[in-house]
Short mmCIF file of C-alpha atoms and ligand atoms in Angstrom, two decimals:
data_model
loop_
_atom_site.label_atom_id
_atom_site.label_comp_id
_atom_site.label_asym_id
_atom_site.label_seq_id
_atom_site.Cartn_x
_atom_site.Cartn_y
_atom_site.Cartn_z
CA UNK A 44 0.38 -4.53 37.31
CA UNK A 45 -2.70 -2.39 37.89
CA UNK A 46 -6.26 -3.13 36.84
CA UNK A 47 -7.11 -0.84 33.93
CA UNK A 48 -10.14 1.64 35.49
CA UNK A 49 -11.49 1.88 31.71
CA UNK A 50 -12.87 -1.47 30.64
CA UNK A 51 -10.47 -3.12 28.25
CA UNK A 52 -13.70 -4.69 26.12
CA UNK A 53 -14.98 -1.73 25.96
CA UNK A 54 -11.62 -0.45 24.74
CA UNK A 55 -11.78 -3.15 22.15
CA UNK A 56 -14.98 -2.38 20.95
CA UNK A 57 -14.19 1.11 20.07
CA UNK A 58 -10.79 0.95 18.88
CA UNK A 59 -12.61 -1.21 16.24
CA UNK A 60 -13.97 1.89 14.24
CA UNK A 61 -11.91 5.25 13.39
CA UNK A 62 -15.03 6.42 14.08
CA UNK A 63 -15.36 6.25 17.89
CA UNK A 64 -11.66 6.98 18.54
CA UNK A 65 -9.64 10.71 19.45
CA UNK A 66 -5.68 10.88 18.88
CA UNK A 67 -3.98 13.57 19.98
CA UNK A 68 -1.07 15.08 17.40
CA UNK A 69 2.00 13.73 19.56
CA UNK A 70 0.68 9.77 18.97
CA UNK A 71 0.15 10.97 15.33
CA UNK A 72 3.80 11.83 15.19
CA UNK A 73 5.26 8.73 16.48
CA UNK A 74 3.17 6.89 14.62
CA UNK A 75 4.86 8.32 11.64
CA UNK A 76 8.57 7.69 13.11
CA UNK A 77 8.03 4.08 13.06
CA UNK A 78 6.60 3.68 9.71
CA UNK A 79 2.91 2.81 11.09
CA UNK A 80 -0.30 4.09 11.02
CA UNK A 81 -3.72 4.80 13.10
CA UNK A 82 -4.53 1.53 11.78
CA UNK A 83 -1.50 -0.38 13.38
CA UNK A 84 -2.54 1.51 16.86
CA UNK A 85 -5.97 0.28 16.35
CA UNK A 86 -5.19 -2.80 15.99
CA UNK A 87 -2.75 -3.45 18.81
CA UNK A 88 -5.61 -2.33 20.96
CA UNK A 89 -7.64 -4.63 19.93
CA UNK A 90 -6.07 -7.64 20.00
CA UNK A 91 -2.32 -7.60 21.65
CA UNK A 92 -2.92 -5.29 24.37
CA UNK A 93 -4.03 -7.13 27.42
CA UNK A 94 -4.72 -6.18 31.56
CA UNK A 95 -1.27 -7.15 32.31
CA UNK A 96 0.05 -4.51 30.32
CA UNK A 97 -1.73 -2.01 32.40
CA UNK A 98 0.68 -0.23 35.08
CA UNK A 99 -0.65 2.96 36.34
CA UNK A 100 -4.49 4.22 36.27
CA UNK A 101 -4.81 7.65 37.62
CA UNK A 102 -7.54 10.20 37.50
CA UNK A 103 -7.50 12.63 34.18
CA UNK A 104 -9.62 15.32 35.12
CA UNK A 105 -9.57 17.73 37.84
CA UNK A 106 -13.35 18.82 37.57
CA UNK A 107 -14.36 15.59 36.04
CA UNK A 108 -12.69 12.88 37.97
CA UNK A 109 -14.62 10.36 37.17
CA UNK A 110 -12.51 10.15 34.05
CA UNK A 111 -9.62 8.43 34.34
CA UNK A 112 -6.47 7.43 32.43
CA UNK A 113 -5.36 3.97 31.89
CA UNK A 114 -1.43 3.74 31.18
CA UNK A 115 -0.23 0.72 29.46
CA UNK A 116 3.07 -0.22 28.43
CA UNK A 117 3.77 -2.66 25.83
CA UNK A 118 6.30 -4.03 23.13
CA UNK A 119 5.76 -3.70 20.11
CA UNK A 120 8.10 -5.37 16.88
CA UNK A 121 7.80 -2.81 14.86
CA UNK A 122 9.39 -0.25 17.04
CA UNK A 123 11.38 -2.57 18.63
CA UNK A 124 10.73 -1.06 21.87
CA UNK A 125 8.58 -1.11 25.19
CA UNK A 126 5.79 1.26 23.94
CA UNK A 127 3.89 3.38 26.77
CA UNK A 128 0.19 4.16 25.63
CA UNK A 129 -2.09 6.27 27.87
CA UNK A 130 -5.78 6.32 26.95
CA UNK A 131 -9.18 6.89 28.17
CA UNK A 132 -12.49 6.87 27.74
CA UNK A 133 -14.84 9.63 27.14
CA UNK A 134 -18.58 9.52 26.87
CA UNK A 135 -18.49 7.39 23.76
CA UNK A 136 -15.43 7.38 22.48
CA UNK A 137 -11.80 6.69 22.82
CA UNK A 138 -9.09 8.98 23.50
CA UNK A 139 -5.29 7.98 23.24
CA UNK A 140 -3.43 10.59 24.39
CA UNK A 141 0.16 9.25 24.56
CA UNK A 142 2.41 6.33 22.48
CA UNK A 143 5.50 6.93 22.73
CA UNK A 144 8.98 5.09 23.64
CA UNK A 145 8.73 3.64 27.85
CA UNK A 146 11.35 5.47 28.89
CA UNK A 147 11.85 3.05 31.72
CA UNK A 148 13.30 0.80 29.50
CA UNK A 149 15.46 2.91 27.52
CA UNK B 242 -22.24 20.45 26.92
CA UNK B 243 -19.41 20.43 24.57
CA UNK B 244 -16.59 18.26 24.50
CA UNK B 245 -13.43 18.73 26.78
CA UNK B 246 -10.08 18.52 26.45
CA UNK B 247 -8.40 15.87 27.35
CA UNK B 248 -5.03 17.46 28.05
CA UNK B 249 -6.01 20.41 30.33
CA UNK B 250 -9.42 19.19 31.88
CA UNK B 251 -10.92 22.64 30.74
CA UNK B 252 -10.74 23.65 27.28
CA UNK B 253 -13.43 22.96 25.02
CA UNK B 254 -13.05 21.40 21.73
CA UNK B 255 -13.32 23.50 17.90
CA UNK B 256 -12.74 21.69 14.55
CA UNK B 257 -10.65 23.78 12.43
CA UNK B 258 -8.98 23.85 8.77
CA UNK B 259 -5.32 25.04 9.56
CA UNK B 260 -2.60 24.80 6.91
CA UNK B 261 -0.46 22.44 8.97
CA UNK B 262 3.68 22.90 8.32
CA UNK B 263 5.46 18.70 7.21
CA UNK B 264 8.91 18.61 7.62
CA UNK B 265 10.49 15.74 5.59
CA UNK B 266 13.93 14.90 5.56
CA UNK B 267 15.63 18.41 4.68
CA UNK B 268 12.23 19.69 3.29
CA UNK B 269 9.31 21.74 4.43
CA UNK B 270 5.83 21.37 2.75
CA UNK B 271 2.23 22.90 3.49
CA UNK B 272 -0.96 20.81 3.77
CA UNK B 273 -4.47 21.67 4.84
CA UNK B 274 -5.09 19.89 7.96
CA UNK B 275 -8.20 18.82 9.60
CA UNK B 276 -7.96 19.07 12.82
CA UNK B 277 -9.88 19.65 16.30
CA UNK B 278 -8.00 22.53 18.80
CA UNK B 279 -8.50 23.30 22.39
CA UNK B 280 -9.27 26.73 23.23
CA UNK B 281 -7.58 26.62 26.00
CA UNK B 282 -4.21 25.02 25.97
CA UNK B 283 -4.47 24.61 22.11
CA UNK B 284 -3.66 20.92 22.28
CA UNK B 285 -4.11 19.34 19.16
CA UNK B 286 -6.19 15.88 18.46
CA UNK B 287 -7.80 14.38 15.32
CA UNK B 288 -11.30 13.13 15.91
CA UNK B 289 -12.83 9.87 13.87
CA UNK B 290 -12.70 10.73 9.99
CA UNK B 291 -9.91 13.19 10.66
CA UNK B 292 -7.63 10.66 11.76
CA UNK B 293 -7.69 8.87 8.57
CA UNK B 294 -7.70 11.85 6.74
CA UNK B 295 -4.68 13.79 7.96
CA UNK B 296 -2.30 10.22 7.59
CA UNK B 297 -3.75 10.19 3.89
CA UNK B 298 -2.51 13.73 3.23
CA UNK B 299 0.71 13.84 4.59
CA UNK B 300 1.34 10.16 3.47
CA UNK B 301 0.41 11.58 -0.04
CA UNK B 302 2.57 14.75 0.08
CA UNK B 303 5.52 12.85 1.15
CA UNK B 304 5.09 10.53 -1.85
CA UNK B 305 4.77 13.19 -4.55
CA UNK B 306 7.89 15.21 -3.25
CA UNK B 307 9.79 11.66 -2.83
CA UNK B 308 8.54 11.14 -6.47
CA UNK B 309 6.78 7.88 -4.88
CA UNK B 310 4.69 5.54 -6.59
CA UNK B 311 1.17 6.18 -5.34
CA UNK B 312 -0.91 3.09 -2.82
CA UNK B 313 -3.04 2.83 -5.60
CA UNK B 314 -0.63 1.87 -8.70
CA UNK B 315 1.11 0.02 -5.78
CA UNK B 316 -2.15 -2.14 -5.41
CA UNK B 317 -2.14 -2.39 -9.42
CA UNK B 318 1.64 -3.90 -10.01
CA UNK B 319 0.47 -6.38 -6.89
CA UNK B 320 -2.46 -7.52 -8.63
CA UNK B 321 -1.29 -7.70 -12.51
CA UNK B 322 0.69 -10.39 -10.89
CA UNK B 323 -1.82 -11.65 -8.94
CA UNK B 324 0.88 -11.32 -5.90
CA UNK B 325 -0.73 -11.33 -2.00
CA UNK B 326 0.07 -8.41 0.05
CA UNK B 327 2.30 -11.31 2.06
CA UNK B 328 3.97 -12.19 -0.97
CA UNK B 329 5.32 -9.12 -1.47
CA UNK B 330 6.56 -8.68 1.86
CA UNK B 331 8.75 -11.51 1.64
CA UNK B 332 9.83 -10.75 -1.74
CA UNK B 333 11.01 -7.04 -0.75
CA UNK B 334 12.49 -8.59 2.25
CA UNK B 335 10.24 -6.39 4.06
CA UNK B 336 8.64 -6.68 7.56
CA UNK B 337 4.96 -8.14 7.63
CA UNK B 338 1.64 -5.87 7.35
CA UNK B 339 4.50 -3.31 5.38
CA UNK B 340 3.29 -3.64 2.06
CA UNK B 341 -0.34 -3.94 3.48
CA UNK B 342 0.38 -0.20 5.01
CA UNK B 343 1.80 1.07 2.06
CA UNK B 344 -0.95 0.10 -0.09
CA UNK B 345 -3.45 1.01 2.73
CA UNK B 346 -1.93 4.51 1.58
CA UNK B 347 -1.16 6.42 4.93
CA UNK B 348 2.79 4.76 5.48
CA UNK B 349 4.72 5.64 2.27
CA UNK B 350 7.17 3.30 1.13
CA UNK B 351 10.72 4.21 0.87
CA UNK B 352 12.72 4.89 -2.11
CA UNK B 353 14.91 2.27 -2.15
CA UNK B 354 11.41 0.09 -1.86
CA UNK B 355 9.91 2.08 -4.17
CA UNK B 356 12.78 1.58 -7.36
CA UNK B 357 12.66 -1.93 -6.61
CA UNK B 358 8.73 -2.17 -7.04
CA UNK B 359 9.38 0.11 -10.30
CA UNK B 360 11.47 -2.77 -11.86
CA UNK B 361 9.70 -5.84 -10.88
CA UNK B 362 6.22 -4.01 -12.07
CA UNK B 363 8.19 -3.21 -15.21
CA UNK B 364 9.77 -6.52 -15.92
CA UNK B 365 8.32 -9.70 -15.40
CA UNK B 366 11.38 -12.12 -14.94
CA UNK B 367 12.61 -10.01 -12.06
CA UNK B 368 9.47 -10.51 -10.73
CA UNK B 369 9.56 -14.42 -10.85
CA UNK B 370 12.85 -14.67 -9.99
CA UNK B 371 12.09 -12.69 -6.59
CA UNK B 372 9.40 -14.47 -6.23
CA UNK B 373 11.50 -17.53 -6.82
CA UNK B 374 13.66 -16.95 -4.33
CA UNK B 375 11.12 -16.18 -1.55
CA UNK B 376 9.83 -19.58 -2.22
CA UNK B 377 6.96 -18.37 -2.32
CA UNK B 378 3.91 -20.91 -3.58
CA UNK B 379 1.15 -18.74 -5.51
CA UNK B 380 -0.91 -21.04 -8.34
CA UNK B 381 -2.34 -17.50 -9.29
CA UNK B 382 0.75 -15.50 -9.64
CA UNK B 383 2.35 -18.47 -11.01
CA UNK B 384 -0.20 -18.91 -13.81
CA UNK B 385 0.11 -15.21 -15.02
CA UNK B 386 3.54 -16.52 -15.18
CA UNK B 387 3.08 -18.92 -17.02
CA UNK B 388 0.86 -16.72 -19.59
CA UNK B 389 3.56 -14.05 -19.67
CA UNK B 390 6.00 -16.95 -20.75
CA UNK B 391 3.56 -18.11 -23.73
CA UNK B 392 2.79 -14.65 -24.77
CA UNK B 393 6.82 -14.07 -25.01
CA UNK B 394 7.27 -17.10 -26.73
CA UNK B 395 4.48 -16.09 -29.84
CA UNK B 396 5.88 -12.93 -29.88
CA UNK B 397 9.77 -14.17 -30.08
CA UNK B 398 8.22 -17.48 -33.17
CA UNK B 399 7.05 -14.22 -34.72
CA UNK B 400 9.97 -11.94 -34.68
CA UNK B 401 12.36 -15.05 -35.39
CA UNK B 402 10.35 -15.67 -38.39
CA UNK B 403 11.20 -12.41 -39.35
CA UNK B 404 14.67 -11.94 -38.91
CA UNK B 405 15.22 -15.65 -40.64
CA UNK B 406 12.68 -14.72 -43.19
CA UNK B 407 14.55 -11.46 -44.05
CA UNK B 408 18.05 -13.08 -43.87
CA UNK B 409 19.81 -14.93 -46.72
CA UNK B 410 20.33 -18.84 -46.75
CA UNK B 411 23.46 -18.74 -44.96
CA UNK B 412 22.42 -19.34 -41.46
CA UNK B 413 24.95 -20.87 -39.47
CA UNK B 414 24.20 -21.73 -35.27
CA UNK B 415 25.83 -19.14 -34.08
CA UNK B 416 23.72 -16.92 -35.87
CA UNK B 417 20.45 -18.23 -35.41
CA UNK B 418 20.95 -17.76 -32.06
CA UNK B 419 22.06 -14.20 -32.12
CA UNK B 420 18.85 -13.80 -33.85
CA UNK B 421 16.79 -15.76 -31.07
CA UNK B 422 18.20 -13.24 -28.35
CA UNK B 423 17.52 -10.85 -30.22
CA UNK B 424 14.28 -11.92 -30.92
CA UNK B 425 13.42 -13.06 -27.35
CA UNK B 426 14.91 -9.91 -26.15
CA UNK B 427 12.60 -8.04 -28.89
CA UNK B 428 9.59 -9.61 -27.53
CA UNK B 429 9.98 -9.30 -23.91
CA UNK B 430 10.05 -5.46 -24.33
CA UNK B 431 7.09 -5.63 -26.43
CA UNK B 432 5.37 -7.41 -24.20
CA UNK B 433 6.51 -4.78 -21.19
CA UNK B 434 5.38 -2.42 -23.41
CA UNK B 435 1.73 -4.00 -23.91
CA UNK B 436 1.61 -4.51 -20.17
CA UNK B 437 2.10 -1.23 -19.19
ZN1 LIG C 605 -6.72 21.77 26.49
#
């Protein structure tokens, strides 16, 4: 267990609105292949994922290192797998760059 | 100073209108997609509103080349019955938040869902009966039940009267129940056919 770098209220707070969030195409995808939504991922965000699902936290950017990734791993029913989610923060909004199957428990 | 990318650390961020290629099942469809690129790596990512609307259009494609009933009439079958999204659920023996997605718009339902849904919005006593055997306890669904029953039972009085009315004197048991099937059967389509 690692402590997440980006706050997870503040993670919360903007995985509350479409608005303030950023998912790259890959997550889309998945999403589809389990039969859920942007909604579904918004939603685990806000209230199933916790710090102890945080594992890894490792800087993002090589010119901007102040950013930094937050990689969480996590099951979810629906998939009926151990989902790994890697997000961030940026300025004012939310980026999730990865959901996919955690591979370390396939 | 403009907005990064995420993947590469040094691309900057365009949104752009792409026609973006859906492969479903064995078939390939183009949509107009919404989308922001990175000049760099060209890394793709769908920023607030876009999100949204790229799961609406390919959600909505899928449906029409499925032949899918659409989140909206979905939402109208639920409500002529006065079902709950979670009433449904267990009815279709599906998992929970499914029909809540499907009507949401952006997950279609599948086809084997979606006949199913066809014949419980079409007739009413496939309806119950599901609903019946979910045990589920709805005083709202229940009472359009209820109405649907009195409504079939006017229209039956009415077309019984009929058929007896029309008929000779020679009515025996047998036949006047004949005619009541028939009759009941008569009004239940009628009433489908009022209801749709
Ligand atoms: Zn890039």
């Amino acid at each position: 267990m690692t402590a997440p770098a980006n706050p997870l209220e503040l993670v919360r707070r903007l995985a509350e609105s479409e608005d303030n969030c950023v998912i790259y195409q890959p997550v889309m995808t998945e999403l589809r292949h389990y039969g859920l939504d942007s909604d579904d991922l918004r939603d685990i965000l806000c209230s199933e994922l916790g710090e102890g699902h945080c594992f890894k936290s490792s800087p993002t950017r090589k010119y901007y290192p102040a950013t930094v990734s937050d990689s969480y791993s996590i099951w979810i029913n629906e998939c009926g797998a151990k989902m790994y989610i890697k997000l961030l923060i940026s300025g004012e909004r939310l980026v999730i760059t990865s959901f996919k199957k955690d591979e370390r428990y396939a | 100073m403009p907005d990064l990318c995420s993947v590469c650390d040094t691309g900057t961020l365009t949104e752009q209108v792409v026609p973006f290629l859906l492969s479903h099942g064995s078939k390939e469809i183009m949509i107009e997609d919404h989308r922001t690129v990175c000049d760099a790596c060209g890394a793709v990512s769908y920023v607030g509103e876009q999100i949204s609307r790229h799961e609406l259009a390919v959600a909505s494609k899928i449906r029409e080349m499925d032949g899918l009933l659409s989140a909206d009439t979905l939402r109208r079958i639920r409500l002529k019955y006065k079902f709950r999204q979670t009433d449904l659920e267990a009815m279709l023996s599906v998992g929970p938040k499914t029909w809540t997605r499907w009507e949401r718009g952006k997950v279609p339902q599948s086809k084997t869902a979606d006949t199913l849904i066809r014949v419980l919005a079409d007739d009413p006593e496939v309806a119950r009966r599901l609903m019946q055997q979910a045990r589920i306890d709805n005083p709202d669904a229940a009472e359009v039940f209820a109405a649907i029953d009195e409504d079939t039972k006017r229209l039956a009085e009415a077309n019984l009267r009929t058929q007896i009315g029309l008929s000779t004197l020679d009515i025996n048991p047998e036949d006047l129940a004949q005619r009541a099937i028939a009759a009941v059967r008569k009004a239940r389509l009628e009433w489908r056919e009022k209801a749709a």
